[in-house]
Every structure is written in C-alpha cells, then in structure tokens.
Amino acid sequence: EDQVTQSPEALRLQEGESSSLNCSYTVSGLRGLFWYRQDPGKGPEFLFTLYSAGEEKEKERLKATLTKKESFLHITAPKPEDSATYLCAVQETNDYKLSFGAGTTVTVRA
Amino acid sequence: NAGVTQTPKFQVLKTGQSMTLQCAQDMNHNSMYWYRQDPGMGLRLIYYSASEGTTDKGEVPNGYNVSRLNKREFSLRLESAAPSQTSVYFCASSTASSGNTIYFGEGSWLTVV
C-alpha cells in the first residue's frame, strides 16, 4: 500500500526566509509525484509533476526535486501570498489514482 | 473555463437523511474521482471512474454510492448520512493526454448533525 508522509505539519516563515518541505513516499513503482497548493476554502491547485529521480521543476519561488525515496519543495524568499497548504501525492505505475500526504501548512509573515 | 464544477457548496443534513453531490467537468476527461478531506488525514479516495460506464471503490467507500451518468458527470450519493461523513468532498478529473494530472473542483462542505 502506498504511503506518503509530509513534514513538517506546519511551517511559519518570515517573508524572505527560504525553507524546504519534505515528502517521503513508499510505493512499489512510481509513475509520478505530484505537488499541489491548497488555499483555505478552495480545491487543490496543481503545481508540478516529477517522474524520475534527479528531476527538478520550478515555478516562481517554488522548486520541486525528486529522489528515489522523497521529494522536496523549496520555497525561496517567500512572500505572504505563498501562504497555503502544500500537498504531495504519488501515482503508482500502471495506475492513475493519487495517494496524498496530509500536507504542510505554510504561513509567511510580512 | 469552468473546469470541475461541484454542487452544492454547503449542505447540512440530519443523521439518516440522504443526498447527492453533483459533479461535472468540461475538460473532456475520461477519469473522474471523489475524494474526502478531513483535518490531519489528507485527501482520501472514495470512488473513482476510469471511464464512462465504469466505477470502482477507493480507500473509503463505505456509506457511499456513485453514478457515472455520462462522460461529463459523476455523482456521489449518501443513502443514510452519518456524523462520520461530515467532511469536505472534492470531485476531480483527469485524462492520459494531460499526463494523468488530476484537477479538482472547489469542494462541497457537508455537515451531518
């Protein structure tokens, strides 16, 4: 059974203070690892898909990386508008369903 | 550019009542999903439909039924609501041509009292 664990549960940052979120996973075969952003009262919004170890993707102040056992979401010089819950999910080989972690709630103070 | 649309957005039910959550997508996606989200537990899959005419159980299907009415619509029914079904429900869709990325609706907040 897939297992996805995100840490920390919550992260409070000062504006401009860079940090990283961790997503560790256990699957028999990885088809893709997905990152989503979720704002309060909204549905998850797709950010990135990573398919193989060593792959990196960037979007504005966010950069996602992937190893064989975990993924990191790096937030560089965050702004208050980066405050959200970030969700990690895995998709197993020969499947299309996603298994989600519990998320990391990021709060960026001005 | 609606994407995935869910109705209703908010609903309060009494224990034992039934209701149906409606979902429609306009992205011509083949697969559709129903997830529930509870504090500290992340998103859990209730039911999914790989394509029109098929449905399968996910991680937490007990107490729910689904109908894939056509390619666009996928409904979730609670036959006899229980307080444990108080949650936020998300409908989602995907297709292979979009890299199997799952796109979510805005959510339906359900309270069972």
Coordinates of N, CA and C in Angstrom, one line a residue:
Chain A
E1 N 0.8 -1.2 0.0 CA 0.0 0.0 0.0 C 0.9 1.2 0.0
D2 N 0.5 2.2 -0.8 CA 1.3 3.5 -0.9 C 1.2 4.2 0.4
Q3 N 2.4 4.8 0.8 CA 2.4 5.6 1.9 C 3.1 6.9 1.6
V4 N 2.5 8.0 2.0 CA 3.1 9.3 1.7 C 3.1 10.1 3.0
T5 N 4.3 10.6 3.4 CA 4.4 11.3 4.7 C 5.0 12.7 4.4
Q6 N 4.3 13.7 4.9 CA 4.8 15.1 4.7 C 5.3 15.7 6.0
S7 N 6.4 16.4 6.0 CA 6.9 17.1 7.2 C 7.5 18.4 6.8
P8 N 7.4 19.4 7.7 CA 6.7 19.4 8.9 C 5.2 19.5 8.7
E9 N 4.4 19.4 9.7 CA 2.9 19.6 9.5 C 2.6 21.1 9.3
A10 N 3.4 21.9 10.0 CA 3.2 23.4 9.8 C 4.5 24.1 9.8
L11 N 4.6 25.2 9.1 CA 5.9 25.9 8.9 C 5.5 27.4 8.9
R12 N 6.1 28.1 9.8 CA 5.9 29.6 9.9 C 7.2 30.3 9.5
L13 N 7.1 31.1 8.5 CA 8.3 31.7 7.9 C 8.2 33.3 7.9
Q14 N 9.3 33.9 8.0 CA 9.3 35.3 7.8 C 9.4 35.6 6.4
E15 N 8.9 36.7 5.9 CA 9.0 37.0 4.5 C 10.5 37.0 4.1
G16 N 10.8 36.3 3.0 CA 12.2 36.3 2.6 C 13.0 35.1 3.2
E17 N 12.5 34.4 4.1 CA 13.2 33.3 4.8 C 13.0 32.0 4.0
S18 N 13.9 31.6 3.3 CA 13.8 30.4 2.5 C 13.7 29.1 3.3
S19 N 13.0 28.1 2.9 CA 12.9 26.8 3.6 C 12.5 25.7 2.6
S20 N 12.4 24.5 3.2 CA 12.0 23.4 2.4 C 11.0 22.5 3.1
L21 N 10.1 21.9 2.3 CA 9.1 21.0 2.7 C 9.5 19.6 2.2
N22 N 9.2 18.6 3.0 CA 9.6 17.2 2.7 C 8.4 16.3 2.4
C23 N 8.6 15.4 1.5 CA 7.5 14.4 1.2 C 8.3 13.1 1.0
S24 N 8.1 12.2 1.9 CA 8.7 10.9 1.7 C 7.6 9.9 1.3
Y25 N 8.0 8.9 0.5 CA 7.0 8.0 -0.1 C 7.5 6.6 -0.2
T26 N 6.5 5.7 -0.1 CA 6.8 4.3 -0.3 C 5.8 3.7 -1.3
V27 N 6.3 3.3 -2.5 CA 5.5 2.7 -3.5 C 6.2 1.6 -4.1
S28 N 5.5 0.7 -4.7 CA 6.2 -0.4 -5.4 C 6.8 0.1 -6.7
G29 N 6.2 1.0 -7.4 CA 6.8 1.6 -8.6 C 6.1 3.0 -8.8
L30 N 7.0 4.0 -9.0 CA 6.5 5.4 -9.1 C 6.2 5.7 -10.5
R31 N 5.0 6.2 -10.8 CA 4.7 6.7 -12.1 C 4.9 8.2 -12.1
G32 N 4.5 8.9 -11.0 CA 4.7 10.3 -10.9 C 4.5 10.8 -9.5
L33 N 5.1 11.9 -9.1 CA 4.9 12.5 -7.8 C 4.4 13.9 -8.1
F34 N 3.3 14.3 -7.5 CA 2.6 15.5 -7.7 C 2.7 16.4 -6.5
W35 N 2.8 17.7 -6.8 CA 2.7 18.7 -5.8 C 1.5 19.6 -6.1
Y36 N 0.7 19.9 -5.1 CA -0.5 20.8 -5.2 C -0.4 21.8 -4.1
R37 N -1.0 23.0 -4.4 CA -1.2 24.0 -3.4 C -2.7 24.1 -3.1
Q38 N -3.0 24.3 -1.8 CA -4.4 24.4 -1.5 C -4.6 25.6 -0.6
D39 N -5.4 26.6 -1.0 CA -5.8 27.8 -0.2 C -7.0 27.4 0.6
P40 N -7.2 28.1 1.8 CA -8.4 27.8 2.6 C -9.7 28.0 1.8
G41 N -10.5 27.0 2.0 CA -11.8 27.0 1.3 C -11.8 26.7 -0.2
K42 N -10.7 26.3 -0.7 CA -10.6 26.0 -2.1 C -10.1 24.6 -2.4
G43 N -10.2 24.2 -3.6 CA -9.7 22.9 -4.0 C -8.2 22.9 -4.3
P44 N -7.6 21.8 -4.2 CA -6.1 21.7 -4.6 C -5.8 22.2 -6.0
E45 N -4.8 23.0 -6.1 CA -4.4 23.5 -7.4 C -3.0 22.9 -7.8
F46 N -3.0 22.3 -9.0 CA -1.8 21.6 -9.4 C -0.6 22.5 -9.6
L47 N 0.6 22.1 -9.1 CA 1.8 22.8 -9.3 C 2.8 22.1 -10.2
F48 N 3.2 20.9 -9.8 CA 4.3 20.1 -10.5 C 4.0 18.6 -10.6
T49 N 4.5 18.0 -11.6 CA 4.7 16.5 -11.6 C 6.1 16.2 -11.8
L50 N 6.7 15.3 -11.0 CA 8.0 14.8 -11.2 C 7.9 13.3 -11.5
Y51 N 8.8 12.8 -12.4 CA 8.6 11.5 -12.9 C 9.8 10.6 -12.5
S52 N 11.0 11.1 -12.4 CA 12.2 10.3 -12.2 C 13.1 11.0 -11.2
A53 N 13.9 10.2 -10.5 CA 14.9 10.7 -9.6 C 15.9 11.6 -10.3
G54 N 16.1 12.7 -9.6 CA 17.0 13.7 -10.2 C 16.3 14.9 -10.9
E55 N 15.0 14.7 -11.2 CA 14.3 15.7 -11.9 C 14.0 16.9 -11.0
E56 N 14.0 18.0 -11.6 CA 13.7 19.3 -10.9 C 12.7 20.1 -11.7
K57 N 11.8 20.8 -11.0 CA 10.9 21.7 -11.7 C 10.7 23.0 -10.9
E58 N 10.6 24.1 -11.6 CA 10.5 25.4 -10.9 C 9.3 26.2 -11.4
K59 N 8.7 27.0 -10.4 CA 7.7 27.9 -10.8 C 7.7 29.0 -9.8
E60 N 8.1 30.2 -10.3 CA 8.3 31.4 -9.5 C 9.2 31.1 -8.3
R61 N 8.8 31.1 -7.1 CA 9.7 31.0 -5.9 C 9.7 29.5 -5.5
L62 N 9.0 28.6 -6.2 CA 8.9 27.2 -5.8 C 9.8 26.4 -6.7
K63 N 10.5 25.4 -6.1 CA 11.3 24.4 -6.8 C 11.1 23.1 -6.2
A64 N 10.7 22.1 -7.0 CA 10.5 20.7 -6.5 C 11.6 19.8 -7.1
T65 N 12.1 18.9 -6.2 CA 13.1 18.0 -6.6 C 12.6 16.6 -6.1
L66 N 13.2 15.6 -6.8 CA 12.8 14.2 -6.5 C 14.0 13.3 -6.4
T67 N 14.0 12.4 -5.4 CA 14.9 11.3 -5.2 C 14.1 10.0 -5.3
K68 N 14.8 8.9 -5.0 CA 14.0 7.6 -5.1 C 13.1 7.4 -3.9
K69 N 13.3 8.2 -2.8 CA 12.5 8.0 -1.6 C 11.8 9.2 -1.2
E70 N 12.1 10.4 -1.7 CA 11.5 11.6 -1.2 C 11.5 12.7 -2.2
S71 N 10.7 13.7 -1.9 CA 10.7 14.9 -2.8 C 10.7 16.1 -1.8
F72 N 11.4 17.2 -2.3 CA 11.4 18.4 -1.6 C 10.8 19.5 -2.4
L73 N 10.1 20.4 -1.6 CA 9.6 21.6 -2.3 C 10.3 22.7 -1.6
H74 N 11.1 23.4 -2.3 CA 11.9 24.5 -1.8 C 11.2 25.8 -2.1
I75 N 11.0 26.6 -1.0 CA 10.4 27.9 -1.2 C 11.5 29.0 -1.0
T76 N 11.8 29.7 -2.1 CA 12.9 30.7 -2.0 C 12.4 32.1 -1.8
A77 N 12.9 32.8 -0.8 CA 12.4 34.2 -0.5 C 10.9 34.3 -0.5
P78 N 10.2 33.5 0.3 CA 8.8 33.5 0.2 C 8.1 34.9 0.5
K79 N 6.9 35.1 0.0 CA 6.1 36.2 0.2 C 4.8 35.8 0.9
P80 N 4.1 36.7 1.5 CA 2.9 36.3 2.2 C 1.9 35.6 1.3
E81 N 1.9 35.9 0.0 CA 1.0 35.2 -0.9 C 1.3 33.7 -1.1
D82 N 2.5 33.3 -0.6 CA 2.9 31.9 -0.7 C 2.3 31.1 0.4
S83 N 1.6 31.7 1.4 CA 0.9 31.1 2.5 C -0.2 30.2 1.9
A84 N -0.1 28.9 2.3 CA -1.1 27.9 1.8 C -0.7 26.5 2.4
T85 N -1.5 25.5 2.1 CA -1.2 24.2 2.4 C -0.7 23.5 1.2
Y86 N 0.5 22.9 1.3 CA 1.1 22.2 0.1 C 0.9 20.7 0.3
L87 N 0.4 20.1 -0.7 CA 0.1 18.7 -0.7 C 1.0 17.9 -1.7
C88 N 1.4 16.8 -1.2 CA 2.2 15.9 -2.1 C 1.4 14.6 -2.3
A89 N 1.5 14.1 -3.5 CA 0.7 12.9 -3.8 C 1.6 12.0 -4.8
V90 N 1.4 10.7 -4.7 CA 2.1 9.8 -5.6 C 1.1 9.0 -6.5
Q91 N 1.6 8.7 -7.6 CA 0.8 7.9 -8.6 C 1.7 6.7 -8.9
E92 N 1.1 5.5 -8.7 CA 1.8 4.3 -8.9 C 1.8 3.8 -10.3
T93 N 2.9 3.1 -10.7 CA 3.0 2.6 -12.1 C 1.7 1.8 -12.4
N94 N 1.2 1.9 -13.6 CA 0.0 1.2 -14.1 C -1.2 1.6 -13.4
D95 N -1.2 2.8 -12.8 CA -2.4 3.3 -12.1 C -2.5 4.8 -12.4
Y96 N -3.6 5.4 -12.1 CA -3.8 6.8 -12.3 C -4.4 7.5 -11.1
K97 N -4.7 6.7 -10.0 CA -5.2 7.3 -8.8 C -4.0 7.9 -8.1
L98 N -4.4 8.9 -7.2 CA -3.3 9.6 -6.4 C -3.5 9.3 -5.0
S99 N -2.4 9.0 -4.3 CA -2.4 8.8 -2.8 C -1.8 10.0 -2.2
F100 N -2.4 10.7 -1.3 CA -2.0 12.0 -0.8 C -1.4 11.9 0.6
G101 N -0.4 12.8 0.9 CA 0.0 13.0 2.2 C -0.9 14.0 2.9
A102 N -0.7 14.2 4.2 CA -1.6 15.1 5.0 C -1.4 16.6 4.7
G103 N -0.2 16.9 4.1 CA 0.0 18.3 3.8 C 0.9 19.1 4.8
T104 N 1.5 20.1 4.3 CA 2.3 21.1 5.2 C 1.6 22.4 5.0
T105 N 1.2 23.0 6.1 CA 0.6 24.4 6.1 C 1.7 25.4 6.3
V106 N 1.9 26.2 5.3 CA 3.0 27.3 5.3 C 2.3 28.6 5.6
T107 N 2.8 29.3 6.6 CA 2.4 30.7 6.9 C 3.6 31.6 6.7
V108 N 3.5 32.6 5.9 CA 4.6 33.6 5.6 C 4.1 34.9 6.2
R109 N 4.9 35.4 7.2 CA 4.6 36.7 7.8 C 5.4 37.8 7.1
A110 N 4.7 38.9 6.9 CA 5.3 40.1 6.3 C 6.3 40.8 7.3
Chain B
N1 N -14.4 28.9 -18.8 CA -13.3 27.9 -18.4 C -13.6 27.4 -17.1
A2 N -14.7 26.6 -16.9 CA -15.2 26.2 -15.6 C -14.3 25.1 -15.0
G3 N -13.9 24.1 -15.8 CA -13.1 23.0 -15.2 C -14.0 22.0 -14.6
V4 N -13.9 21.8 -13.3 CA -14.7 20.9 -12.5 C -15.6 21.6 -11.6
T5 N -16.9 21.4 -11.8 CA -17.9 22.1 -11.0 C -18.7 21.2 -10.1
Q6 N -18.8 21.6 -8.8 CA -19.5 20.8 -7.8 C -20.7 21.5 -7.3
T7 N -21.7 20.8 -7.0 CA -22.9 21.4 -6.3 C -23.5 20.4 -5.3
P8 N -24.0 20.8 -4.1 CA -23.9 22.2 -3.6 C -22.6 22.5 -3.0
K9 N -22.3 23.7 -2.7 CA -21.1 24.0 -2.0 C -21.2 23.8 -0.5
F10 N -22.3 24.0 0.1 CA -22.5 23.8 1.5 C -23.9 23.0 1.7
Q11 N -23.9 22.1 2.7 CA -25.1 21.4 2.9 C -25.0 20.9 4.4
V12 N -26.2 21.0 5.1 CA -26.3 20.4 6.4 C -27.4 19.4 6.4
L13 N -27.1 18.2 6.8 CA -28.0 17.1 6.8 C -28.3 16.6 8.2
K14 N -29.4 16.0 8.4 CA -29.7 15.3 9.7 C -29.3 13.8 9.5
T15 N -28.8 13.2 10.6 CA -28.5 11.8 10.6 C -29.6 11.0 9.9
G16 N -29.3 10.1 9.0 CA -30.3 9.3 8.3 C -30.8 9.9 7.0
Q17 N -30.6 11.1 6.8 CA -31.1 11.7 5.5 C -30.2 11.3 4.4
S18 N -30.7 11.4 3.2 CA -29.9 11.1 2.0 C -29.7 12.4 1.2
M19 N -28.6 12.3 0.4 CA -28.4 13.5 -0.5 C -27.4 13.0 -1.6
T20 N -27.4 13.8 -2.7 CA -26.5 13.5 -3.8 C -25.6 14.8 -4.1
L21 N -24.3 14.6 -4.1 CA -23.4 15.6 -4.6 C -23.2 15.5 -6.1
Q22 N -23.4 16.6 -6.8 CA -23.2 16.6 -8.2 C -21.9 17.1 -8.6
C23 N -21.4 16.5 -9.7 CA -20.1 17.0 -10.3 C -20.1 16.9 -11.8
A24 N -19.6 17.9 -12.4 CA -19.5 18.0 -13.9 C -18.2 18.6 -14.3
Q25 N -17.6 18.0 -15.3 CA -16.3 18.6 -15.9 C -16.5 18.9 -17.3
D26 N -15.8 19.9 -17.8 CA -15.9 20.3 -19.2 C -14.6 20.2 -19.9
M27 N -13.7 19.4 -19.4 CA -12.4 19.2 -20.0 C -12.2 18.0 -20.9
N28 N -13.3 17.3 -21.1 CA -13.3 16.1 -21.9 C -12.4 15.0 -21.3
H29 N -12.4 15.0 -20.0 CA -11.5 14.0 -19.3 C -12.2 12.6 -19.2
N30 N -11.5 11.6 -19.3 CA -12.0 10.2 -19.2 C -12.3 9.8 -17.7
S31 N -11.4 10.1 -16.8 CA -11.5 9.6 -15.5 C -12.0 10.7 -14.5
M32 N -12.8 10.2 -13.6 CA -13.3 11.1 -12.5 C -13.2 10.5 -11.2
Y33 N -13.2 11.3 -10.1 CA -12.9 10.9 -8.8 C -13.7 11.6 -7.8
W34 N -14.0 11.0 -6.6 CA -14.5 11.6 -5.5 C -13.5 11.4 -4.3
Y35 N -13.1 12.5 -3.7 CA -12.2 12.4 -2.5 C -12.9 13.1 -1.3
R36 N -12.6 12.7 -0.1 CA -13.0 13.5 1.1 C -11.7 13.9 1.8
Q37 N -11.8 15.1 2.4 CA -10.7 15.7 3.1 C -11.1 16.0 4.6
D38 N -10.4 15.4 5.5 CA -10.6 15.6 6.9 C -9.3 16.1 7.5
P39 N -9.4 16.9 8.6 CA -8.3 17.5 9.2 C -7.2 16.5 9.6
G40 N -6.0 16.7 9.2 CA -4.9 15.8 9.6 C -4.8 14.5 8.9
M41 N -5.8 14.3 8.0 CA -5.8 13.0 7.3 C -5.6 13.1 5.8
G42 N -5.5 14.3 5.3 CA -5.2 14.4 3.8 C -6.5 14.0 3.0
L43 N -6.3 13.9 1.8 CA -7.3 13.5 0.8 C -7.4 12.0 0.7
R44 N -8.6 11.5 0.9 CA -8.8 10.0 0.7 C -9.8 9.7 -0.4
L45 N -9.5 8.7 -1.2 CA -10.3 8.4 -2.3 C -11.5 7.6 -1.9
I46 N -12.7 8.1 -2.3 CA -13.9 7.3 -2.0 C -14.3 6.4 -3.1
Y47 N -14.5 6.9 -4.3 CA -14.8 6.1 -5.5 C -14.1 6.8 -6.7
Y48 N -13.9 6.1 -7.7 CA -13.4 6.7 -9.0 C -14.1 6.0 -10.2
S49 N -13.9 6.6 -11.3 CA -14.5 6.1 -12.6 C -13.4 6.3 -13.6
A50 N -12.9 5.2 -14.1 CA -11.8 5.2 -15.0 C -12.3 5.7 -16.4
S51 N -13.5 5.4 -16.7 CA -14.1 5.9 -18.0 C -15.6 5.8 -17.9
E52 N -16.3 6.3 -18.8 CA -17.7 6.3 -18.8 C -18.2 4.9 -18.8
G53 N -19.1 4.6 -17.8 CA -19.7 3.2 -17.7 C -19.0 2.4 -16.7
T54 N -17.9 2.8 -16.1 CA -17.2 2.0 -15.1 C -17.0 2.8 -13.8
T55 N -17.2 2.1 -12.6 CA -16.9 2.7 -11.3 C -16.2 1.7 -10.5
D56 N -15.3 2.2 -9.6 CA -14.6 1.3 -8.7 C -14.5 2.0 -7.3
K57 N -14.4 1.1 -6.3 CA -14.2 1.6 -4.9 C -12.8 2.1 -4.7
G58 N -12.7 3.1 -3.9 CA -11.4 3.6 -3.5 C -11.0 3.2 -2.1
E59 N -10.4 4.0 -1.3 CA -9.9 3.7 0.0 C -11.0 3.7 1.1
V60 N -12.0 4.6 0.9 CA -13.1 4.7 2.0 C -14.5 4.7 1.3
P61 N -15.0 3.6 0.7 CA -16.2 3.7 0.0 C -17.5 3.4 0.9
N62 N -17.3 2.9 2.1 CA -18.5 2.5 2.9 C -19.4 3.7 3.1
G63 N -20.7 3.5 2.9 CA -21.7 4.6 3.1 C -22.0 5.4 1.9
Y64 N -21.3 5.2 0.8 CA -21.4 6.0 -0.4 C -21.8 5.1 -1.6
N65 N -22.4 5.7 -2.6 CA -22.6 5.2 -3.9 C -22.3 6.2 -4.9
V66 N -22.0 5.8 -6.1 CA -21.7 6.7 -7.2 C -22.4 6.3 -8.5
S67 N -22.5 7.3 -9.3 CA -23.1 7.1 -10.7 C -22.3 7.9 -11.7
R68 N -21.8 7.3 -12.7 CA -21.2 8.0 -13.8 C -22.2 8.1 -14.9
L69 N -22.9 9.3 -14.8 CA -24.1 9.5 -15.7 C -23.7 9.6 -17.1
N70 N -22.6 10.2 -17.5 CA -22.1 10.3 -18.8 C -20.6 10.7 -18.7
K71 N -20.0 11.1 -19.8 CA -18.6 11.4 -19.7 C -18.3 12.6 -18.8
R72 N -19.3 13.5 -18.8 CA -19.1 14.8 -18.1 C -19.4 14.7 -16.6
E73 N -20.4 13.8 -16.2 CA -20.9 13.9 -14.9 C -20.7 12.7 -14.0
F74 N -20.4 12.9 -12.7 CA -20.1 11.8 -11.8 C -20.7 12.3 -10.4
S75 N -21.7 11.6 -10.0 CA -22.4 12.0 -8.7 C -22.0 11.0 -7.6
L76 N -22.1 11.6 -6.4 CA -21.8 10.8 -5.2 C -23.1 10.9 -4.3
R77 N -23.6 9.7 -3.9 CA -24.8 9.7 -3.1 C -24.5 9.1 -1.7
L78 N -25.1 9.8 -0.7 CA -25.1 9.3 0.7 C -26.5 8.8 0.9
E79 N -26.7 7.6 1.1 CA -28.0 7.0 1.3 C -28.6 7.3 2.7
S80 N -27.8 7.2 3.7 CA -28.2 7.4 5.1 C -27.1 8.1 5.8
A81 N -27.1 9.4 5.8 CA -25.9 10.1 6.3 C -25.7 9.9 7.8
A82 N -24.4 9.8 8.1 CA -23.9 9.6 9.5 C -23.0 10.8 9.9
P83 N -22.9 11.1 11.1 CA -22.0 12.2 11.6 C -20.5 12.0 11.1
S84 N -20.1 10.7 10.9 CA -18.7 10.4 10.5 C -18.5 10.9 9.0
Q85 N -19.6 11.2 8.3 CA -19.5 11.6 6.9 C -19.4 13.1 6.8
T86 N -19.4 13.8 8.0 CA -19.1 15.3 8.0 C -17.7 15.5 7.5
S87 N -17.5 16.2 6.4 CA -16.2 16.3 5.7 C -16.4 17.3 4.6
V88 N -15.2 17.6 3.9 CA -15.2 18.3 2.7 C -15.0 17.3 1.6
Y89 N -15.9 17.4 0.6 CA -15.8 16.5 -0.5 C -15.3 17.2 -1.8
F90 N -14.4 16.5 -2.5 CA -13.8 17.1 -3.7 C -14.0 16.1 -4.9
C91 N -14.5 16.6 -5.9 CA -14.6 15.9 -7.2 C -13.4 16.3 -8.0
A92 N -12.9 15.4 -8.8 CA -11.7 15.7 -9.6 C -11.8 14.9 -10.9
S93 N -11.0 15.3 -11.9 CA -11.0 14.5 -13.2 C -9.6 14.5 -13.7
S94 N -9.3 13.6 -14.6 CA -8.0 13.5 -15.3 C -8.1 12.8 -16.6
T95 N -7.1 12.9 -17.4 CA -7.0 12.1 -18.6 C -5.6 11.8 -19.0
A96 N -5.3 10.8 -19.7 CA -4.0 10.4 -20.0 C -3.3 11.5 -20.9
S97 N -4.0 12.2 -21.7 CA -3.4 13.2 -22.6 C -2.9 14.4 -21.8
S98 N -3.3 14.6 -20.6 CA -2.8 15.7 -19.7 C -1.8 15.1 -18.7
G99 N -1.2 14.0 -19.0 CA -0.2 13.5 -18.1 C -0.8 12.8 -16.9
N100 N -2.1 12.5 -17.0 CA -2.8 11.9 -15.8 C -2.8 12.9 -14.6
T101 N -2.6 14.2 -14.8 CA -2.7 15.2 -13.8 C -4.2 15.2 -13.4
I102 N -4.5 15.2 -12.1 CA -5.8 15.3 -11.6 C -6.1 16.7 -11.2
Y103 N -7.3 17.2 -11.7 CA -7.7 18.6 -11.5 C -9.0 18.5 -10.6
F104 N -9.0 19.4 -9.6 CA -10.0 19.3 -8.6 C -11.0 20.5 -8.7
G105 N -12.2 20.2 -8.2 CA -13.3 21.2 -8.1 C -13.0 22.0 -6.8
E106 N -13.9 22.9 -6.5 CA -13.8 23.8 -5.4 C -14.2 23.2 -4.0
G107 N -14.9 22.0 -4.0 CA -15.2 21.4 -2.8 C -16.7 21.6 -2.4
S108 N -17.2 20.6 -1.7 CA -18.5 20.7 -1.1 C -18.4 20.4 0.4
W109 N -18.9 21.4 1.2 CA -18.8 21.2 2.7 C -20.1 20.6 3.2
L110 N -19.9 19.4 3.8 CA -21.1 18.7 4.3 C -21.0 18.5 5.8
T111 N -22.1 18.9 6.5 CA -22.2 18.7 7.9 C -23.4 17.8 8.2
V112 N -23.1 16.7 8.9 CA -24.2 15.8 9.3 C -24.4 15.9 10.8
V113 N -25.6 16.3 11.2 CA -25.9 16.5 12.7 C -26.8 15.5 13.2

